[in-house]
Structures are given as structure tokens and as C-alpha cells.
Coordinates of N, CA and C in Angstrom, one line a residue:
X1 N -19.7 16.0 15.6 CA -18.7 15.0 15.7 C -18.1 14.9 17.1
X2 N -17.8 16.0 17.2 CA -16.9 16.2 18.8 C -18.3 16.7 19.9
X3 N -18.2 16.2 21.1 CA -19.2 16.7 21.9 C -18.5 17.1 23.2
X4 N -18.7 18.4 24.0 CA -18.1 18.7 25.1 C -18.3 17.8 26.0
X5 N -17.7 17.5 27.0 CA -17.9 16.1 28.2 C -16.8 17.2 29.4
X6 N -17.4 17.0 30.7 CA -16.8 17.5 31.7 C -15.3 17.2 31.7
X7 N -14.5 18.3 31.8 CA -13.0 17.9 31.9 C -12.2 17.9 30.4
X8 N -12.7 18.2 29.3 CA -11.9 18.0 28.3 C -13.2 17.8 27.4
X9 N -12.5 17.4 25.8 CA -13.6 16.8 24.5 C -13.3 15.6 24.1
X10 N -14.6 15.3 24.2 CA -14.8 14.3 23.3 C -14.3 13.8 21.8
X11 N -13.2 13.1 22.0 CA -12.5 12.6 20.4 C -12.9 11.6 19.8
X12 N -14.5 11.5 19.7 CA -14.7 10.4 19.2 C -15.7 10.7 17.7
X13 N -15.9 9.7 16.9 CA -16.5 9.7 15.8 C -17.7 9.7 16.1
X14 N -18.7 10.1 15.7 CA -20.6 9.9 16.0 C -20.7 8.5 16.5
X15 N -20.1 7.7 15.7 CA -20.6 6.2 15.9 C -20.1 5.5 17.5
X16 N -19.8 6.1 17.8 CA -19.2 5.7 19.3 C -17.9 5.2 19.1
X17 N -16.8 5.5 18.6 CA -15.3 5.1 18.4 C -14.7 6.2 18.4
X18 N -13.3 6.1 19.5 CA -12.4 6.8 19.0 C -11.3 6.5 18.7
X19 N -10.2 7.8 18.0 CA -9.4 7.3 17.9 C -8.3 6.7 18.1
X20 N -8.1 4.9 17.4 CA -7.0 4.2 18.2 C -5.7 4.8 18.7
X21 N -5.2 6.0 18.2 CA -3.7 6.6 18.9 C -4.1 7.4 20.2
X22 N -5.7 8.4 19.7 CA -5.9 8.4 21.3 C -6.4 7.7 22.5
X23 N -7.0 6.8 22.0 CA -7.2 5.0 23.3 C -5.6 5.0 23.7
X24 N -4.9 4.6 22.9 CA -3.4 4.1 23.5 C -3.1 5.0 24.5
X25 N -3.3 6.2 24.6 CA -2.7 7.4 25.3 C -3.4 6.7 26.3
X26 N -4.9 7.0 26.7 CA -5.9 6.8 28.2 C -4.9 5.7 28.6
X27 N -5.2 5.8 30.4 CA -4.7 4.5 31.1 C -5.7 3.8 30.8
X28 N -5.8 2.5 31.7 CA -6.2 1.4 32.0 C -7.9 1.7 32.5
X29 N -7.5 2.8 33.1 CA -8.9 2.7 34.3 C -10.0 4.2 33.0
X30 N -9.2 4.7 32.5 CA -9.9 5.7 31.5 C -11.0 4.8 30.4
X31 N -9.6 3.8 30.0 CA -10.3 3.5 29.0 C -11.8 2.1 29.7
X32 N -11.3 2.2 31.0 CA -12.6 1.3 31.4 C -13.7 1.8 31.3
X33 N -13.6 2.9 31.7 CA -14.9 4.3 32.2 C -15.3 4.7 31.1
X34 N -14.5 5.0 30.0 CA -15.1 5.1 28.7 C -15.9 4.0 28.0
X35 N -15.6 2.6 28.2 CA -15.7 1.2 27.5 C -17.4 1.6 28.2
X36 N -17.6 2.0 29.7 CA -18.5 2.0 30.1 C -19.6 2.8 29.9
X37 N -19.3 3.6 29.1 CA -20.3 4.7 28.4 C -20.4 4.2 27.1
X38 N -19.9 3.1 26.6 CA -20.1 2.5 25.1 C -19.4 3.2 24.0
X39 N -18.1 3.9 24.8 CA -17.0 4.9 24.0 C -16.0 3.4 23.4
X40 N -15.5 2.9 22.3 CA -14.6 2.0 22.4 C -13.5 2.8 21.3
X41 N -12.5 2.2 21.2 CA -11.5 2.4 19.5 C -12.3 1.9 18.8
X42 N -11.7 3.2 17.7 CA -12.7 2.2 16.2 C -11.7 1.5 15.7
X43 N -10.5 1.2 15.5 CA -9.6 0.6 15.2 C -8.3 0.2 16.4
X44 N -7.7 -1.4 16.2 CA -6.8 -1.4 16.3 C -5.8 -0.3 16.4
X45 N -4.9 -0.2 17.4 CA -4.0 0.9 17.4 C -2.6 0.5 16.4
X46 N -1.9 1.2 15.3 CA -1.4 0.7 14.5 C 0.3 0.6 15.4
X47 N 1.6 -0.4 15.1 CA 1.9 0.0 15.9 C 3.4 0.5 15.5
X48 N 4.1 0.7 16.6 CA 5.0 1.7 17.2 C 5.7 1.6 16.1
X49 N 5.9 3.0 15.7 CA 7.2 3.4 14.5 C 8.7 2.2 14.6
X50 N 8.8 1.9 15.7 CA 10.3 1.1 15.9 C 9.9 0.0 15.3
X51 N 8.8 -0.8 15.4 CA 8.3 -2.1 15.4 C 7.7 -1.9 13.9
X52 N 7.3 -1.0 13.2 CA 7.1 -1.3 11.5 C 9.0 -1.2 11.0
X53 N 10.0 -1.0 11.3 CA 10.7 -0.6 10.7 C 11.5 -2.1 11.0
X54 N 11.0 -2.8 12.2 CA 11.7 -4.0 12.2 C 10.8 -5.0 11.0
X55 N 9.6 -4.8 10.5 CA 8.8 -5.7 10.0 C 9.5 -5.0 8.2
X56 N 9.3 -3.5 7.9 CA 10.2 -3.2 6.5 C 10.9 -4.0 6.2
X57 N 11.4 -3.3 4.8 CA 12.7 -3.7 4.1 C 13.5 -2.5 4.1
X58 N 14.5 -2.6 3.4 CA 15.6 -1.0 3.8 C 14.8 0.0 3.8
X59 N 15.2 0.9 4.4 CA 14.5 2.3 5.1 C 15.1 3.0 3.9
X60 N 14.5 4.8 3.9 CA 14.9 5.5 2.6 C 15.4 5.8 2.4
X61 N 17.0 5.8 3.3 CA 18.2 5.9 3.2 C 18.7 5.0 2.0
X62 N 18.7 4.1 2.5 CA 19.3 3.0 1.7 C 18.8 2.7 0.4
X63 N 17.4 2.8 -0.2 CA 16.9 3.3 -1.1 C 17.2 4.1 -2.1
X64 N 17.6 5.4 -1.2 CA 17.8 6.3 -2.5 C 19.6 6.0 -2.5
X65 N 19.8 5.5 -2.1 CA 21.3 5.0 -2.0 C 21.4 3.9 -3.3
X66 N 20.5 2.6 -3.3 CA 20.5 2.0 -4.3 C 19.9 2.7 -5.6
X67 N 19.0 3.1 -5.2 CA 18.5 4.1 -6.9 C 19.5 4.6 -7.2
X68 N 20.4 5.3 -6.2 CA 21.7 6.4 -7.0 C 22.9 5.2 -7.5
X69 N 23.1 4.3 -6.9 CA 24.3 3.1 -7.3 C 23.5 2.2 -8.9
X70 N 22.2 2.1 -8.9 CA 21.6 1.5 -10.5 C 21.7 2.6 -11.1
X71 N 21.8 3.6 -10.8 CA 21.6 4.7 -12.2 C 23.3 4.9 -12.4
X72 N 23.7 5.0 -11.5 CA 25.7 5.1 -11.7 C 25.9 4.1 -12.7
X73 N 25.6 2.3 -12.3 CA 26.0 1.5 -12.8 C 25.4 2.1 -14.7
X74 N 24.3 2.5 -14.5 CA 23.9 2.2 -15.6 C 24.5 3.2 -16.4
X75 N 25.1 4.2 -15.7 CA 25.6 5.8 -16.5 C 27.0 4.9 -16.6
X76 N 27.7 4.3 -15.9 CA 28.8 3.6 -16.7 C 29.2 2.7 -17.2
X77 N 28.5 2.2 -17.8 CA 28.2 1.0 -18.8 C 27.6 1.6 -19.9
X78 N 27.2 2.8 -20.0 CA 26.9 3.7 -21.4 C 27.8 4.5 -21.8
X79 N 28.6 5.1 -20.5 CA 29.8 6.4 -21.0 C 31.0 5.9 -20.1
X80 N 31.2 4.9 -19.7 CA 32.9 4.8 -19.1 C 32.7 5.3 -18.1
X81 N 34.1 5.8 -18.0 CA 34.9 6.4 -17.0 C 34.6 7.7 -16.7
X82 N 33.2 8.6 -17.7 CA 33.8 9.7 -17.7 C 32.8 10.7 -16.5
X83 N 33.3 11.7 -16.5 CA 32.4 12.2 -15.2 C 31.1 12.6 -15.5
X84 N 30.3 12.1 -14.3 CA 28.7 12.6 -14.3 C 28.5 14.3 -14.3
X85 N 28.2 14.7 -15.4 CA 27.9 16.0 -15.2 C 26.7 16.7 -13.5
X86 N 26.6 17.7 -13.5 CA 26.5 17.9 -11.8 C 24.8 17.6 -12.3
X87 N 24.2 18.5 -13.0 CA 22.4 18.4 -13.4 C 22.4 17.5 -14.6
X88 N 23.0 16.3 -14.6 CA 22.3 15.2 -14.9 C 21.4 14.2 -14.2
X89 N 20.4 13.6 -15.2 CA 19.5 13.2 -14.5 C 19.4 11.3 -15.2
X90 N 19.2 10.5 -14.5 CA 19.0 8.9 -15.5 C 17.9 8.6 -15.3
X91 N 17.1 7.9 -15.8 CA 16.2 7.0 -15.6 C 16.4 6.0 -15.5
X92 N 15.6 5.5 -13.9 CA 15.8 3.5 -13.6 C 14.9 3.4 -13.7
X93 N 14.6 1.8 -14.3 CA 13.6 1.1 -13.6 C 13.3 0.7 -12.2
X94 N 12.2 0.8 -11.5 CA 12.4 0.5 -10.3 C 11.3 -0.6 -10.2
X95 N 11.1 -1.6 -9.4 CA 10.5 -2.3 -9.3 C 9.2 -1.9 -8.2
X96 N 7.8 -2.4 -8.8 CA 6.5 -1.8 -8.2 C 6.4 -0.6 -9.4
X97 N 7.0 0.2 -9.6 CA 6.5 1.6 -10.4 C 6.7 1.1 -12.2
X98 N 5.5 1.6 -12.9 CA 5.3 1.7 -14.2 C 5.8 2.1 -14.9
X99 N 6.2 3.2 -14.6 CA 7.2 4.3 -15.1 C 8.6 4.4 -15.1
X100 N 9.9 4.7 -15.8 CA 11.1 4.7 -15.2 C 11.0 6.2 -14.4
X101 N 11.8 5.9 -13.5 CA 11.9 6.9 -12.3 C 12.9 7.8 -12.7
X102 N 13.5 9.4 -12.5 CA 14.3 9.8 -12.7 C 15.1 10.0 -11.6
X103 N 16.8 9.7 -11.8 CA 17.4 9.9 -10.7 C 18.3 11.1 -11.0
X104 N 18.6 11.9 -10.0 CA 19.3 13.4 -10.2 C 20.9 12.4 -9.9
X105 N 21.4 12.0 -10.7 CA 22.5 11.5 -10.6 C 23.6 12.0 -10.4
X106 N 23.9 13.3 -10.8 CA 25.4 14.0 -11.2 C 24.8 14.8 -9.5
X107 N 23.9 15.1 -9.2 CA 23.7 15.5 -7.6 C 24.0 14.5 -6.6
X108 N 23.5 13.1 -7.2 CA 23.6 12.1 -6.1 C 25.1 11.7 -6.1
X109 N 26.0 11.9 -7.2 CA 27.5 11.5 -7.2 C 28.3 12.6 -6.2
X110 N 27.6 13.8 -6.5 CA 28.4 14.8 -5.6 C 27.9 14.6 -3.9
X111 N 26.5 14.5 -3.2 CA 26.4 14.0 -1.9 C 27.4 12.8 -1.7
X112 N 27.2 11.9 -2.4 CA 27.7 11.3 -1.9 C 29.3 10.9 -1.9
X113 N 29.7 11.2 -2.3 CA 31.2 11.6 -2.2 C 31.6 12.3 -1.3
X114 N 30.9 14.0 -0.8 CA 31.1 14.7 0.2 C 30.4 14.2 1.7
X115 N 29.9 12.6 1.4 CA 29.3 12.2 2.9 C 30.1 10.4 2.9
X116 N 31.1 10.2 2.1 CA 32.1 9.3 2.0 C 32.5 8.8 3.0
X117 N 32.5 9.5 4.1 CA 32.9 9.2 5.3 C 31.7 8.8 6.2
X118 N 30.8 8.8 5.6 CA 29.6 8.3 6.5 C 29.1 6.7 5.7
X119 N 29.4 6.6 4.7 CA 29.0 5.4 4.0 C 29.5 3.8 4.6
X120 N 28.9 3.0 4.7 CA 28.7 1.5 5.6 C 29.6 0.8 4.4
X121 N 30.4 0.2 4.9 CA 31.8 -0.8 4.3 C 30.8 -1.5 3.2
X122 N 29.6 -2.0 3.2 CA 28.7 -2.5 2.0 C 28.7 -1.8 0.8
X123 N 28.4 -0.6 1.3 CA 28.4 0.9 0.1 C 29.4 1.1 -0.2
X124 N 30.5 1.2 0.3 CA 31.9 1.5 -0.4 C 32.4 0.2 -1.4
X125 N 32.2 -0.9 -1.0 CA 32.5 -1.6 -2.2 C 31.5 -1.9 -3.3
X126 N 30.3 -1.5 -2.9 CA 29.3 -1.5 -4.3 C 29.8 -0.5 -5.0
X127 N 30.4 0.9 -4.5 CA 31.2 2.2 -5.2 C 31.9 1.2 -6.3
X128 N 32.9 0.8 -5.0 CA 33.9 0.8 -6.2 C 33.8 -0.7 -7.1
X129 N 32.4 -1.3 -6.9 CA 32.6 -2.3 -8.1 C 32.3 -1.6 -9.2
X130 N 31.6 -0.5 -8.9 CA 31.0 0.3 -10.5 C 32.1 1.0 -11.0
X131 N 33.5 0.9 -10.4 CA 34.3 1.9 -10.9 C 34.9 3.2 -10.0
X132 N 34.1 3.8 -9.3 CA 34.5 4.7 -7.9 C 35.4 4.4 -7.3
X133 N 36.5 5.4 -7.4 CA 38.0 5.1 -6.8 C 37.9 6.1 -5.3
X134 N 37.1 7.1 -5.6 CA 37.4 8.1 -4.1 C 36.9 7.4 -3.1
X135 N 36.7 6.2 -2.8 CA 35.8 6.1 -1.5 C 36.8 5.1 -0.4

């Protein structure tokens, strides 16, 4: 797979491709000299972490933020007012998955309370439409 080449190894697959994150790396003039030995990317280089995150939908913060706000809503609309024990656990539905998901709820009520002060003026009033007074 790999073949020694003066100066360094060869990262390329048998078929004459390497790979697109290591093309990105070579300059201009590497990747000509390589092009010229019939070395090319086997792929498209996928791209930059910043630029999938502008094309996403909420990142996994926010995520496990809504999973823990559906499973609250749903824990109080079955028992009130009363407190989420600490190792309780609810099941949501989540949209995409077959299964209901389990959420560590009575953990996600205690994080998030002790990081109250980090929560986005959005999240504090979805708190307290479910009922949540400390926030």
C-alpha cells in the first residue's frame, strides 16, 4: 500500500490516489509534481469543520438541551410540580430514531441548573414555560 519515495512515504492507495486531507496539506507546486507522476486525490477534500457547522442544524449542545427540555416537559405533564428524582431516566421520542431514546433526566435537571448561568435567554424561557422557577 505504502511505498518508500525519497524524502518521506508514500500515502497513497495502490490505485494511484491519495488521501484528500493529505492533497490539502501539499502546496501548489507538490501537488503538481505529484499530479505528474499520476499520484492524484482519490476524493474531494471534505470540508473545513467551521463550514459543515454553518451548513448543520443545532450543534450537540443544543440537542441534548432539547432532549432534556421534551423529556422535562413530558415528566411534567405526568407528575406536576414535583421534583425529578436525581437517577431518573424518561423516554422521548426523537425524530429519525425508531426507538424512544432514554433521557437521564433527574441528571440533566441537576447540570443544568448548576450551569444556569450559562444558559442563552431562549433556554431560560423554554425553562420556565415548563414550569422552572430557578432560572
Amino acid at each position: 500500500m505504502s511505498a518508500a519515495m525519497p524524502g518521506g512515504v508514500r500515502q497513497c492507495a495502490g490505485g494511484g490516489g491519495c488521501e484528500a486531507s493529505t492533497w490539502a496539506q501539499l502546496s501548489q507546486e507538490q501537488q503538481r509534481r505529484l499530479a505528474g507522476l499520476g499520484l492524484h486525490p482519490a476524493e474531494t477534500p471534505s470540508p473545513t469543520p467551521s463550514a459543515k457547522r454553518a451548513t448543520k442544524g443545532p450543534g450537540k449542545a443544543q440537542q441534548a438541551f432539547q432532549r432534556g427540555l421534551t423529556a422535562l416537559a413530558q415528566w411534567v405533564e405526568r407528575e406536576g410540580d414535583r421534583p425529578v428524582p436525581r437517577g431518573h431516566s424518561e423516554e422521548i421520542c426523537v425524530d429519525g430514531e425508531t426507538e424512544p431514546v432514554p433521557v437521564k433526566l433527574g441528571v440533566w435537571v441537576t447540570n443544568t441548573k448548576q450551569r444556569r448561568e450559562k444558559l442563552s435567554p431562549a433556554q431560560r424561557r423554554a425553562l420556565r414555560k415548563v414550569g422552572i422557577d430557578w432560572v
